[in-house]
Each structure stands twice: as structure tokens, then as C-alpha cells.
Amino acid sequence: MTRVADRLAALLAARFAGGPPVRLRAWDGSEAGPPDAPVVIVRSRRALRRLLWQPGELGLAQAYIAGDLDLDGDLAAGLSGVWRALREEGPAAGPPGPRQLAELALTAVRLGALGPRPPAPGAPRARLRGTLHSNARDRAAVSHHYDLSNDWYALLLDPSMAYSCGYWTRPDDPSYGLADAQRDKLALICRKLGLRPGARLLDIGCGWGSLSLYAAREFGARVTAVTLSREQHAFVADRIEEEGLGDLVEVELRHYRGIRGGGYDAVCAIEMGEHVGDAEYPAFAARLHALLRPKGRALVQQMSRGATAPGGGAFIEAYIAPDMHMRPLGETVGLLEAGGLEVRSVEALREHYARTIAAWYRTLEDRWEECVALAGEPTARVWRLYLAGSGLAFTERRMGVDQILAVRPTPEGESAMPPTPDGWTAGGARR
């Protein structure tokens, strides 16, 4: 009798030029595949049924979220091993076509895996309606990701609740950690923006207020913080009151298109531009220009991807951040300049994000039982897969992230920018 793992390995062997890139361990205890490859555990027939109903990335992700499919040991290390094996063994022979799906169905029949569509894995899935990037749909997309709960993000993030790439100035120092990297990131942004006591800063997509509160507390800036997330708005309002910063910081629950006024000394959008949309980005860039006073500065920290993969992928779109759009860095720079801004500096932070995500991932694993108790195991597994995969994407340069500093020059071309950037990388607060 042919063992389950042997049947599954034969399916993989036909898909990859160099043979199966993983070792398979099936529900009957059988194993097949290269002995030194990452071990994929197929816990039940339902994993195959999920792939029949939903072939490709999303089906694999749902099988993992449901616990029907797993990787032996640490997921991040396992995914890294899978990608390494894929590079060494050769690429897959394109997306599965009718013939491959028929072979999968035949194998499923022989293994008794055919049946109705399996139940949803149990984690909340984004189901958005309405016109792409309308105010209402954007609000729903933001709510899906950021309104999971403030308690959830408090488990994963540093005490400042910064949910963006840190700036690891001493990565080899064992006493230096995530909170230090996030503080150094906030300080760097404030220095690049030239903040000083009384300067007016607009923080678009303020998250849980880490930058807004830091800019007010450490640089004396007067900050308008804007978010579409009700959970974030409530959190920032509470922190403003707790820290006694009500005379310097106000937080508004609104879409960036509804921001009133202008004449700001500085505007920032920290990993918010990915949610703007492709067709909407030119108007967003023009809006940044309009909100600034002449000689005012804008800082956009934003993720990038290649032109052939602008979104986050099927799994990310379904379970993490729907309606995302990323593009190559150069295209974003061109769009900002077409909007009237003059780009003065671009700093790549790709390796910094790999370290930041690794820190979040370690926290998730260290506090796994708390995460499961708070959000349920399917959601915790969504985030384990999300962080492990995202960290690998930055490590292997399939994604990037950059700080883009721009200025609104005067009609005469004056920028008031310092002659050198020396002050950006040294020094602290200016109060």
C-alpha cells in the first residue's frame, strides 16, 4: 500500500524542477522527501480538501491558520528553509493548471480527502464593500487591521506602541532593544523634519500616537494627529490626557482627504501611504504639498515592492491589510515630486525592518499563550504567519521600506534646508 507522504511527494515532484523542496510528514505517520529539508506536517485530509477548494497561497494559508498544515519547529526558521530550498531546487512550473488540479483531485480521491468546502479557519477575514478607496471603504480596511484591539497591540509592541519600522542604531549591543530602536526612529524623524518648540506638525495616520506624543513631549511641537481607527483615536486621546499634553496635541478621527487648514511646518505619513491606493496617490502627494507652508518639510516612511507585486498577496489582502498598494521606490519619489514637493533625502531601512519584525515575532512566541487567550488560536496563527513571512520578505529584498524627506520650495526655489544632513543622525530633543 502506498503511503500518504509518498503520494503527496509525487505531486510536489512534478511541480518543481529540482524535486520536492520540503520533506512531508503525513497524518498516517509516513514521511517522504529530502531528509535535510524543512518538514511540512500535513495533519489531516482536510488540508488537501482546502487546497482543492482554494488552490494557491490562500488555500495554504487557510490550512495553516486552521491547524491542518504546519511546519515542524519555528515557523520563521522553517519558512526561511523553504525559500532557500526553492532557490536551490528550482522554481515551480507556474501556477497549477487544470492538469495539476486534476492530479490533486485524483490523489484526494485515493486518500479519502474529497468532500464539501471545509469551514472557515476561524480568524476574521476582511470583506470590504463599496468603491475602492472611498472614505467608507478605507475606514473599513483600516478598522479590519488596526481595530483588532488595543490590548492585542500592547502585547506585541513596545511601550510607545510604535507600529512601524524601528531605527536600530546599536543592533549589536545586547542591552539595546526594540523600545530603543523605536525611540531612535522617532527622534530621527523629528530631526529630519526640523522640529522645534512651537512648530506645527501634522501626523497623518498617527497610529497609537507614538510620534505625535514624542514630538510634543521632546521637541515642543504643536501636533495635529489624524487617524481613521476608532480604537487608535480613543487610545491617543487617553494618552494625551495621561501625559498632560492637551495644550500641544490634538487627535482627530478623519480621512486624510478631510483634513482642514494648512500652513503646517511639517507633515509626516509613517507607513500610511501604502493604504492610499494607486490611482489616488497623485492627489495624496498634491495634498501633502498643499498642507505645508512654503519651506515646510514632509517625511514619508513607506514600504515598496516590485512593479509585478504591488499588493500584499492573497493572504495579506484577506486577513491582514486589504486594499494595500506598494510600488518601486523610484515611482513613489516621482509621484511626490510631481505633486510639487522637492525630494531631498531617501534613506533605505530594509534591514531595520527585518530586525523590527523579528522582535515582534519573538514577543508573539514568548507571549503565545496570552495572545491565544486574547484573540483565539486562529488569529494568533494568522499573525505568526504574517510576521514570519513579512520578516523573510524584507530579509530577502522582496520588500523594502524607506524614509523619503521632501520640502515645499518657494516659487523662487528657496528650501531653507540645512547644507548637510549631519544634524539628522546626532543629537536629541530640542526642548
GROMACS .gro file of C-alpha atoms in nm:
model
  431
    1MET     CA    1   0.000   0.000   0.000
    2THR     CA    2   0.140   0.340  -0.099
    3ARG     CA    3   0.195   0.567   0.199
    4VAL     CA    4   0.027   0.909   0.215
    5ALA     CA    5   0.355   1.104   0.220
    6ASP     CA    6   0.479   0.925  -0.091
    7ARG     CA    7   0.164   1.019  -0.284
    8LEU     CA    8   0.194   1.383  -0.177
    9ALA     CA    9   0.566   1.395  -0.254
   10ALA     CA   10   0.495   1.268  -0.605
   11LEU     CA   11   0.260   1.562  -0.660
   12LEU     CA   12   0.531   1.807  -0.548
   13ALA     CA   13   0.799   1.639  -0.757
   14ALA     CA   14   0.603   1.716  -1.072
   15ARG     CA   15   0.578   2.083  -0.978
   16PHE     CA   16   0.944   2.167  -0.907
   17ALA     CA   17   1.236   2.141  -1.143
   18GLY     CA   18   1.474   2.004  -0.881
   19GLY     CA   19   1.233   1.780  -0.696
   20PRO     CA   20   1.033   1.842  -0.376
   21PRO     CA   21   1.178   2.139  -0.181
   22VAL     CA   22   1.038   2.011   0.151
   23ARG     CA   23   1.004   1.689   0.345
   24LEU     CA   24   0.644   1.582   0.410
   25ARG     CA   25   0.508   1.420   0.725
   26ALA     CA   26   0.151   1.297   0.675
   27TRP     CA   27  -0.133   1.211   0.911
   28ASP     CA   28  -0.059   0.837   0.884
   29GLY     CA   29   0.293   0.894   1.024
   30SER     CA   30   0.467   0.843   0.690
   31GLU     CA   31   0.743   1.078   0.567
   32ALA     CA   32   0.889   1.144   0.223
   33GLY     CA   33   1.120   1.397   0.065
   34PRO     CA   34   1.477   1.519   0.114
   35PRO     CA   35   1.592   1.425   0.466
   36ASP     CA   36   1.758   1.762   0.535
   37ALA     CA   37   1.473   1.980   0.400
   38PRO     CA   38   1.219   2.173   0.612
   39VAL     CA   39   0.945   1.939   0.735
   40VAL     CA   40   0.586   2.024   0.637
   41ILE     CA   41   0.329   1.846   0.854
   42VAL     CA   42   0.001   1.754   0.681
   43ARG     CA   43  -0.212   1.686   0.988
   44SER     CA   44  -0.533   1.578   0.819
   45ARG     CA   45  -0.708   1.508   0.489
   46ARG     CA   46  -0.880   1.843   0.530
   47ALA     CA   47  -0.557   2.020   0.428
   48LEU     CA   48  -0.588   1.865   0.080
   49ARG     CA   49  -0.956   1.950   0.064
   50ARG     CA   50  -0.877   2.315   0.139
   51LEU     CA   51  -0.630   2.325  -0.149
   52LEU     CA   52  -0.887   2.175  -0.384
   53TRP     CA   53  -1.142   2.439  -0.290
   54GLN     CA   54  -0.887   2.723  -0.275
   55PRO     CA   55  -0.570   2.642  -0.475
   56GLY     CA   56  -0.259   2.852  -0.420
   57GLU     CA   57  -0.134   3.085  -0.149
   58LEU     CA   58  -0.468   3.150   0.018
   59GLY     CA   59  -0.555   2.781   0.047
   60LEU     CA   60  -0.216   2.705   0.201
   61ALA     CA   61  -0.256   2.995   0.444
   62GLN     CA   62  -0.604   2.885   0.547
   63ALA     CA   63  -0.481   2.531   0.604
   64TYR     CA   64  -0.208   2.670   0.831
   65ILE     CA   65  -0.446   2.904   1.018
   66ALA     CA   66  -0.684   2.613   1.081
   67GLY     CA   67  -0.402   2.390   1.204
   68ASP     CA   68  -0.446   2.138   0.922
   69LEU     CA   69  -0.096   2.220   0.791
   70ASP     CA   70   0.214   2.313   0.987
   71LEU     CA   71   0.591   2.347   0.972
   72ASP     CA   72   0.799   2.150   1.216
   73GLY     CA   73   0.970   2.374   1.470
   74ASP     CA   74   0.993   2.753   1.450
   75LEU     CA   75   0.779   2.890   1.165
   76ALA     CA   76   1.015   3.175   1.072
   77ALA     CA   77   1.311   2.938   1.051
   78GLY     CA   78   1.101   2.685   0.861
   79LEU     CA   79   0.983   2.939   0.602
   80SER     CA   80   1.340   3.057   0.555
   81GLY     CA   81   1.442   2.699   0.491
   82VAL     CA   82   1.160   2.650   0.241
   83TRP     CA   83   1.260   2.962   0.045
   84ARG     CA   84   1.625   2.850   0.048
   85ALA     CA   85   1.525   2.508  -0.082
   86LEU     CA   86   1.309   2.664  -0.353
   87ARG     CA   87   1.605   2.869  -0.474
   88GLU     CA   88   1.831   2.565  -0.478
   89GLU     CA   89   1.585   2.318  -0.628
   90GLY     CA   90   1.448   2.542  -0.900
   91PRO     CA   91   1.121   2.730  -0.942
   92ALA     CA   92   0.777   2.580  -0.957
   93ALA     CA   93   0.636   2.516  -1.304
   94GLY     CA   94   0.393   2.808  -1.291
   95PRO     CA   95   0.053   2.824  -1.123
   96PRO     CA   96  -0.136   2.493  -1.106
   97GLY     CA   97  -0.337   2.438  -1.424
   98PRO     CA   98  -0.627   2.204  -1.499
   99ARG     CA   99  -0.397   1.903  -1.528
  100GLN     CA  100  -0.229   1.967  -1.192
  101LEU     CA  101  -0.562   2.027  -1.023
  102ALA     CA  102  -0.696   1.704  -1.173
  103GLU     CA  103  -0.395   1.515  -1.034
  104LEU     CA  104  -0.454   1.673  -0.693
  105ALA     CA  105  -0.822   1.573  -0.709
  106LEU     CA  106  -0.730   1.214  -0.805
  107THR     CA  107  -0.485   1.193  -0.516
  108ALA     CA  108  -0.751   1.333  -0.284
  109VAL     CA  109  -0.994   1.064  -0.402
  110ARG     CA  110  -0.740   0.789  -0.334
  111LEU     CA  111  -0.672   0.933   0.013
  112GLY     CA  112  -1.037   0.983   0.101
  113ALA     CA  113  -0.997   1.363   0.117
  114LEU     CA  114  -1.279   1.472  -0.113
  115GLY     CA  115  -1.576   1.645   0.043
  116PRO     CA  116  -1.760   1.974   0.093
  117ARG     CA  117  -1.574   2.301   0.140
  118PRO     CA  118  -1.408   2.299   0.483
  119PRO     CA  119  -1.529   2.554   0.738
  120ALA     CA  120  -1.354   2.892   0.757
  121PRO     CA  121  -1.039   2.878   0.971
  122GLY     CA  122  -1.195   3.095   1.244
  123ALA     CA  123  -0.988   3.414   1.211
  124PRO     CA  124  -1.163   3.734   1.099
  125ARG     CA  125  -1.137   3.782   0.724
  126ALA     CA  126  -1.166   4.121   0.552
  127ARG     CA  127  -1.481   4.152   0.342
  128LEU     CA  128  -1.494   4.508   0.210
  129ARG     CA  129  -1.771   4.664   0.007
  130GLY     CA  130  -1.810   4.982  -0.193
  131THR     CA  131  -1.585   5.178  -0.426
  132LEU     CA  132  -1.213   5.112  -0.387
  133HIS     CA  133  -1.058   5.379  -0.162
  134SER     CA  134  -1.381   5.560  -0.093
  135ASN     CA  135  -1.383   5.710   0.256
  136ALA     CA  136  -1.615   5.440   0.387
  137ARG     CA  137  -1.417   5.151   0.237
  138ASP     CA  138  -1.085   5.295   0.358
  139ARG     CA  139  -1.234   5.323   0.707
  140ALA     CA  140  -1.343   4.958   0.693
  141ALA     CA  141  -0.999   4.846   0.570
  142VAL     CA  142  -0.824   5.037   0.849
  143SER     CA  143  -1.068   4.902   1.106
  144HIS     CA  144  -1.006   4.541   1.000
  145HIS     CA  145  -0.636   4.565   1.078
  146TYR     CA  146  -0.593   4.833   1.342
  147ASP     CA  147  -0.910   4.782   1.546
  148LEU     CA  148  -0.829   4.421   1.631
  149SER     CA  149  -0.790   4.560   1.985
  150ASN     CA  150  -0.555   4.793   2.164
  151ASP     CA  151  -0.480   4.512   2.411
  152TRP     CA  152  -0.354   4.292   2.124
  153TYR     CA  153  -0.109   4.555   2.000
  154ALA     CA  154   0.000   4.630   2.355
  155LEU     CA  155   0.106   4.264   2.382
  156LEU     CA  156   0.321   4.282   2.068
  157LEU     CA  157   0.463   4.635   2.051
  158ASP     CA  158   0.699   4.837   2.268
  159PRO     CA  159   0.553   5.066   2.537
  160SER     CA  160   0.531   5.360   2.293
  161MET     CA  161   0.300   5.146   2.072
  162ALA     CA  162   0.505   5.229   1.762
  163TYR     CA  163   0.383   5.002   1.481
  164SER     CA  164   0.634   5.078   1.207
  165CYS     CA  165   0.997   5.011   1.123
  166GLY     CA  166   1.240   5.097   1.402
  167TYR     CA  167   1.586   5.251   1.358
  168TRP     CA  168   1.848   5.019   1.507
  169THR     CA  169   2.147   5.241   1.578
  170ARG     CA  170   2.320   4.980   1.800
  171PRO     CA  171   2.198   4.642   1.675
  172ASP     CA  172   2.498   4.454   1.817
  173ASP     CA  173   2.452   4.592   2.170
  174PRO     CA  174   2.271   4.327   2.380
  175SER     CA  175   2.131   4.600   2.607
  176TYR     CA  176   1.970   4.776   2.310
  177GLY     CA  177   1.623   4.657   2.215
  178LEU     CA  178   1.301   4.731   2.032
  179ALA     CA  179   1.196   5.022   2.254
  180ASP     CA  180   1.535   5.187   2.195
  181ALA     CA  181   1.510   5.138   1.818
  182GLN     CA  182   1.162   5.289   1.811
  183ARG     CA  183   1.273   5.588   2.020
  184ASP     CA  184   1.568   5.644   1.789
  185LYS     CA  185   1.332   5.626   1.488
  186LEU     CA  186   1.103   5.889   1.639
  187ALA     CA  187   1.397   6.116   1.718
  188LEU     CA  188   1.537   6.077   1.365
  189ILE     CA  189   1.204   6.174   1.208
  190CYS     CA  190   1.173   6.480   1.430
  191ARG     CA  191   1.524   6.593   1.342
  192LYS     CA  192   1.473   6.537   0.970
  193LEU     CA  193   1.156   6.748   0.992
  194GLY     CA  194   1.347   7.022   1.170
  195LEU     CA  195   1.102   7.033   1.461
  196ARG     CA  196   1.147   7.297   1.730
  197PRO     CA  197   0.929   7.436   2.010
  198GLY     CA  198   0.608   7.573   1.864
  199ALA     CA  199   0.648   7.411   1.519
  200ARG     CA  200   0.321   7.281   1.374
  201LEU     CA  201   0.331   6.912   1.282
  202LEU     CA  202   0.057   6.716   1.104
  203ASP     CA  203   0.084   6.340   1.166
  204ILE     CA  204  -0.133   6.165   0.903
  205GLY     CA  205  -0.217   5.808   1.001
  206CYS     CA  206  -0.086   5.861   1.354
  207GLY     CA  207  -0.135   5.505   1.477
  208TRP     CA  208  -0.129   5.489   1.856
  209GLY     CA  209   0.034   5.830   1.874
  210SER     CA  210   0.398   5.735   1.935
  211LEU     CA  211   0.538   6.005   1.704
  212SER     CA  212   0.279   6.271   1.788
  213LEU     CA  213   0.337   6.239   2.161
  214TYR     CA  214   0.716   6.218   2.125
  215ALA     CA  215   0.731   6.527   1.902
  216ALA     CA  216   0.528   6.725   2.154
  217ARG     CA  217   0.699   6.593   2.465
  218GLU     CA  218   1.062   6.600   2.345
  219PHE     CA  219   1.062   6.875   2.079
  220GLY     CA  220   0.780   7.101   2.196
  221ALA     CA  221   0.594   7.072   1.866
  222ARG     CA  222   0.223   7.151   1.834
  223VAL     CA  223   0.077   6.839   1.676
  224THR     CA  224  -0.242   6.752   1.493
  225ALA     CA  225  -0.273   6.373   1.484
  226VAL     CA  226  -0.515   6.213   1.236
  227THR     CA  227  -0.640   5.853   1.221
  228LEU     CA  228  -0.928   5.657   1.070
  229SER     CA  229  -0.922   5.398   1.350
  230ARG     CA  230  -1.165   5.445   1.637
  231GLU     CA  231  -0.955   5.226   1.866
  232GLN     CA  232  -0.644   5.433   1.793
  233HIS     CA  233  -0.831   5.762   1.834
  234ALA     CA  234  -0.955   5.661   2.179
  235PHE     CA  235  -0.610   5.536   2.279
  236VAL     CA  236  -0.429   5.853   2.170
  237ALA     CA  237  -0.686   6.075   2.341
  238ASP     CA  238  -0.631   5.887   2.667
  239ARG     CA  239  -0.252   5.914   2.639
  240ILE     CA  240  -0.272   6.287   2.569
  241GLU     CA  241  -0.462   6.328   2.893
  242GLU     CA  242  -0.235   6.092   3.089
  243GLU     CA  243   0.078   6.279   2.981
  244GLY     CA  244  -0.072   6.625   3.023
  245LEU     CA  245  -0.008   6.717   2.659
  246GLY     CA  246  -0.352   6.858   2.580
  247ASP     CA  247  -0.207   7.202   2.509
  248LEU     CA  248   0.024   7.056   2.241
  249VAL     CA  249  -0.153   6.758   2.082
  250GLU     CA  250  -0.499   6.714   1.935
  251VAL     CA  251  -0.619   6.392   1.775
  252GLU     CA  252  -0.884   6.381   1.502
  253LEU     CA  253  -1.087   6.089   1.369
  254ARG     CA  254  -1.098   6.167   0.998
  255HIS     CA  255  -0.983   6.069   0.649
  256TYR     CA  256  -0.675   6.249   0.519
  257ARG     CA  257  -0.892   6.397   0.245
  258GLY     CA  258  -1.097   6.571   0.515
  259ILE     CA  259  -0.807   6.743   0.690
  260ARG     CA  260  -0.881   7.111   0.733
  261GLY     CA  261  -0.650   7.410   0.728
  262GLY     CA  262  -0.288   7.414   0.623
  263GLY     CA  263   0.030   7.610   0.672
  264TYR     CA  264   0.199   7.329   0.863
  265ASP     CA  265   0.574   7.348   0.927
  266ALA     CA  266   0.597   6.970   0.885
  267VAL     CA  267   0.381   6.682   0.767
  268CYS     CA  268   0.454   6.313   0.810
  269ALA     CA  269   0.295   5.989   0.690
  270ILE     CA  270   0.459   5.692   0.858
  271GLU     CA  271   0.369   5.372   0.673
  272MET     CA  272   0.032   5.517   0.583
  273GLY     CA  273   0.095   5.575   0.213
  274GLU     CA  274   0.059   5.202   0.142
  275HIS     CA  275  -0.313   5.240   0.217
  276VAL     CA  276  -0.370   5.538  -0.015
  277GLY     CA  277  -0.413   5.344  -0.338
  278ASP     CA  278  -0.250   5.358  -0.680
  279ALA     CA  279  -0.490   5.589  -0.862
  280GLU     CA  280  -0.526   5.811  -0.553
  281TYR     CA  281  -0.156   5.866  -0.483
  282PRO     CA  282  -0.102   6.166  -0.713
  283ALA     CA  283  -0.381   6.352  -0.531
  284PHE     CA  284  -0.232   6.244  -0.197
  285ALA     CA  285   0.108   6.386  -0.294
  286ALA     CA  286  -0.055   6.713  -0.402
  287ARG     CA  287  -0.242   6.721  -0.071
  288LEU     CA  288   0.085   6.694   0.124
  289HIS     CA  289   0.217   6.991  -0.075
  290ALA     CA  290  -0.098   7.194  -0.010
  291LEU     CA  291  -0.092   7.128   0.365
  292LEU     CA  292   0.263   7.257   0.404
  293ARG     CA  293   0.374   7.618   0.425
  294PRO     CA  294   0.648   7.723   0.182
  295LYS     CA  295   0.979   7.576   0.308
  296GLY     CA  296   0.784   7.323   0.514
  297ARG     CA  297   0.905   6.964   0.516
  298ALA     CA  298   0.730   6.631   0.456
  299LEU     CA  299   0.855   6.291   0.562
  300VAL     CA  300   0.702   5.978   0.411
  301GLN     CA  301   0.813   5.643   0.552
  302GLN     CA  302   0.675   5.384   0.314
  303MET     CA  303   0.713   5.024   0.208
  304SER     CA  304   0.794   4.930  -0.152
  305ARG     CA  305   0.760   4.628  -0.376
  306GLY     CA  306   0.839   4.542  -0.734
  307ALA     CA  307   0.609   4.655  -1.013
  308THR     CA  308   0.477   4.300  -1.062
  309ALA     CA  309   0.369   4.255  -0.696
  310PRO     CA  310   0.209   4.579  -0.580
  311GLY     CA  311  -0.018   4.431  -0.314
  312GLY     CA  312   0.049   4.225  -0.009
  313GLY     CA  313  -0.058   3.896  -0.167
  314ALA     CA  314  -0.375   3.690  -0.127
  315PHE     CA  315  -0.316   3.605   0.239
  316ILE     CA  316  -0.233   3.964   0.342
  317GLU     CA  317  -0.529   4.101   0.147
  318ALA     CA  318  -0.768   3.853   0.307
  319TYR     CA  319  -0.653   3.851   0.668
  320ILE     CA  320  -0.423   4.145   0.742
  321ALA     CA  321  -0.429   4.463   0.533
  322PRO     CA  322  -0.679   4.472   0.246
  323ASP     CA  323  -0.654   4.725  -0.037
  324MET     CA  324  -0.282   4.787   0.010
  325HIS     CA  325  -0.075   4.913  -0.282
  326MET     CA  326   0.301   4.939  -0.297
  327ARG     CA  327   0.530   5.031  -0.585
  328PRO     CA  328   0.901   5.061  -0.654
  329LEU     CA  329   1.069   5.337  -0.455
  330GLY     CA  330   1.157   5.543  -0.761
  331GLU     CA  331   0.793   5.564  -0.868
  332THR     CA  332   0.689   5.699  -0.526
  333VAL     CA  333   0.967   5.960  -0.541
  334GLY     CA  334   0.845   6.063  -0.885
  335LEU     CA  335   0.486   6.095  -0.765
  336LEU     CA  336   0.587   6.314  -0.469
  337GLU     CA  337   0.785   6.543  -0.697
  338ALA     CA  338   0.502   6.555  -0.949
  339GLY     CA  339   0.284   6.676  -0.661
  340GLY     CA  340   0.507   6.981  -0.619
  341LEU     CA  341   0.747   6.859  -0.349
  342GLU     CA  342   1.124   6.850  -0.385
  343VAL     CA  343   1.273   6.526  -0.257
  344ARG     CA  344   1.591   6.598  -0.062
  345SER     CA  345   1.681   6.268   0.100
  346VAL     CA  346   1.599   5.898   0.075
  347GLU     CA  347   1.718   5.654   0.342
  348ALA     CA  348   1.668   5.279   0.300
  349LEU     CA  349   1.564   5.096   0.617
  350ARG     CA  350   1.508   4.744   0.482
  351GLU     CA  351   1.739   4.565   0.724
  352HIS     CA  352   1.598   4.771   1.009
  353TYR     CA  353   1.252   4.635   0.932
  354ALA     CA  354   1.377   4.277   0.933
  355ARG     CA  355   1.510   4.338   1.287
  356THR     CA  356   1.190   4.512   1.396
  357ILE     CA  357   0.966   4.233   1.273
  358ALA     CA  358   1.195   3.973   1.430
  359ALA     CA  359   1.146   4.149   1.764
  360TRP     CA  360   0.766   4.145   1.723
  361TYR     CA  361   0.781   3.779   1.622
  362ARG     CA  362   0.987   3.688   1.931
  363THR     CA  363   0.735   3.867   2.150
  364LEU     CA  364   0.449   3.677   1.986
  365GLU     CA  365   0.622   3.346   2.052
  366ASP     CA  366   0.725   3.438   2.407
  367ARG     CA  367   0.369   3.552   2.490
  368TRP     CA  368   0.191   3.292   2.278
  369GLU     CA  369  -0.048   3.174   2.548
  370GLU     CA  370  -0.151   3.533   2.624
  371CYS     CA  371  -0.208   3.603   2.255
  372VAL     CA  372  -0.420   3.291   2.212
  373ALA     CA  373  -0.622   3.375   2.524
  374LEU     CA  374  -0.686   3.727   2.397
  375ALA     CA  375  -0.768   3.669   2.029
  376GLY     CA  376  -0.804   3.294   1.980
  377GLU     CA  377  -0.559   3.048   1.824
  378PRO     CA  378  -0.662   3.105   1.458
  379THR     CA  379  -0.592   3.480   1.485
  380ALA     CA  380  -0.266   3.415   1.668
  381ARG     CA  381  -0.165   3.179   1.386
  382VAL     CA  382  -0.257   3.447   1.128
  383TRP     CA  383  -0.014   3.683   1.298
  384ARG     CA  384   0.256   3.418   1.334
  385LEU     CA  385   0.236   3.355   0.959
  386TYR     CA  386   0.217   3.727   0.882
  387LEU     CA  387   0.522   3.822   1.087
  388ALA     CA  388   0.731   3.523   0.981
  389GLY     CA  389   0.657   3.581   0.613
  390SER     CA  390   0.698   3.958   0.627
  391GLY     CA  391   1.032   3.937   0.805
  392LEU     CA  392   1.158   3.700   0.538
  393ALA     CA  393   1.034   3.931   0.260
  394PHE     CA  394   1.244   4.219   0.396
  395THR     CA  395   1.546   4.000   0.468
  396GLU     CA  396   1.547   3.865   0.112
  397ARG     CA  397   1.481   4.205  -0.053
  398ARG     CA  398   1.139   4.116  -0.187
  399MET     CA  399   1.014   4.420   0.005
  400GLY     CA  400   1.177   4.745   0.108
  401VAL     CA  401   1.099   5.044   0.327
  402ASP     CA  402   1.239   5.395   0.302
  403GLN     CA  403   1.223   5.736   0.464
  404ILE     CA  404   1.167   5.999   0.197
  405LEU     CA  405   1.227   6.358   0.309
  406ALA     CA  406   1.086   6.634   0.089
  407VAL     CA  407   1.029   7.008   0.109
  408ARG     CA  408   0.783   7.253  -0.039
  409PRO     CA  409   1.013   7.508  -0.201
  410THR     CA  410   0.914   7.870  -0.254
  411PRO     CA  411   0.837   7.991  -0.608
  412GLU     CA  412   1.193   8.128  -0.608
  413GLY     CA  413   1.334   7.786  -0.522
  414GLU     CA  414   1.420   7.851  -0.157
  415SER     CA  415   1.404   7.543   0.066
  416ALA     CA  416   1.565   7.651   0.395
  417MET     CA  417   1.719   7.303   0.415
  418PRO     CA  418   2.048   7.265   0.604
  419PRO     CA  419   2.356   7.240   0.382
  420THR     CA  420   2.439   6.890   0.514
  421PRO     CA  421   2.236   6.621   0.690
  422ASP     CA  422   2.481   6.589   0.981
  423GLY     CA  423   2.224   6.701   1.239
  424TRP     CA  424   1.980   6.425   1.146
  425THR     CA  425   2.193   6.143   1.283
  426ALA     CA  426   2.317   6.300   1.606
  427GLY     CA  427   2.166   6.494   1.891
  428GLY     CA  428   1.838   6.457   2.068
  429ALA     CA  429   1.540   6.665   2.161
  430ARG     CA  430   1.540   7.043   2.124
  431ARG     CA  431   1.340   7.149   2.426
   0.00000   0.00000   0.00000
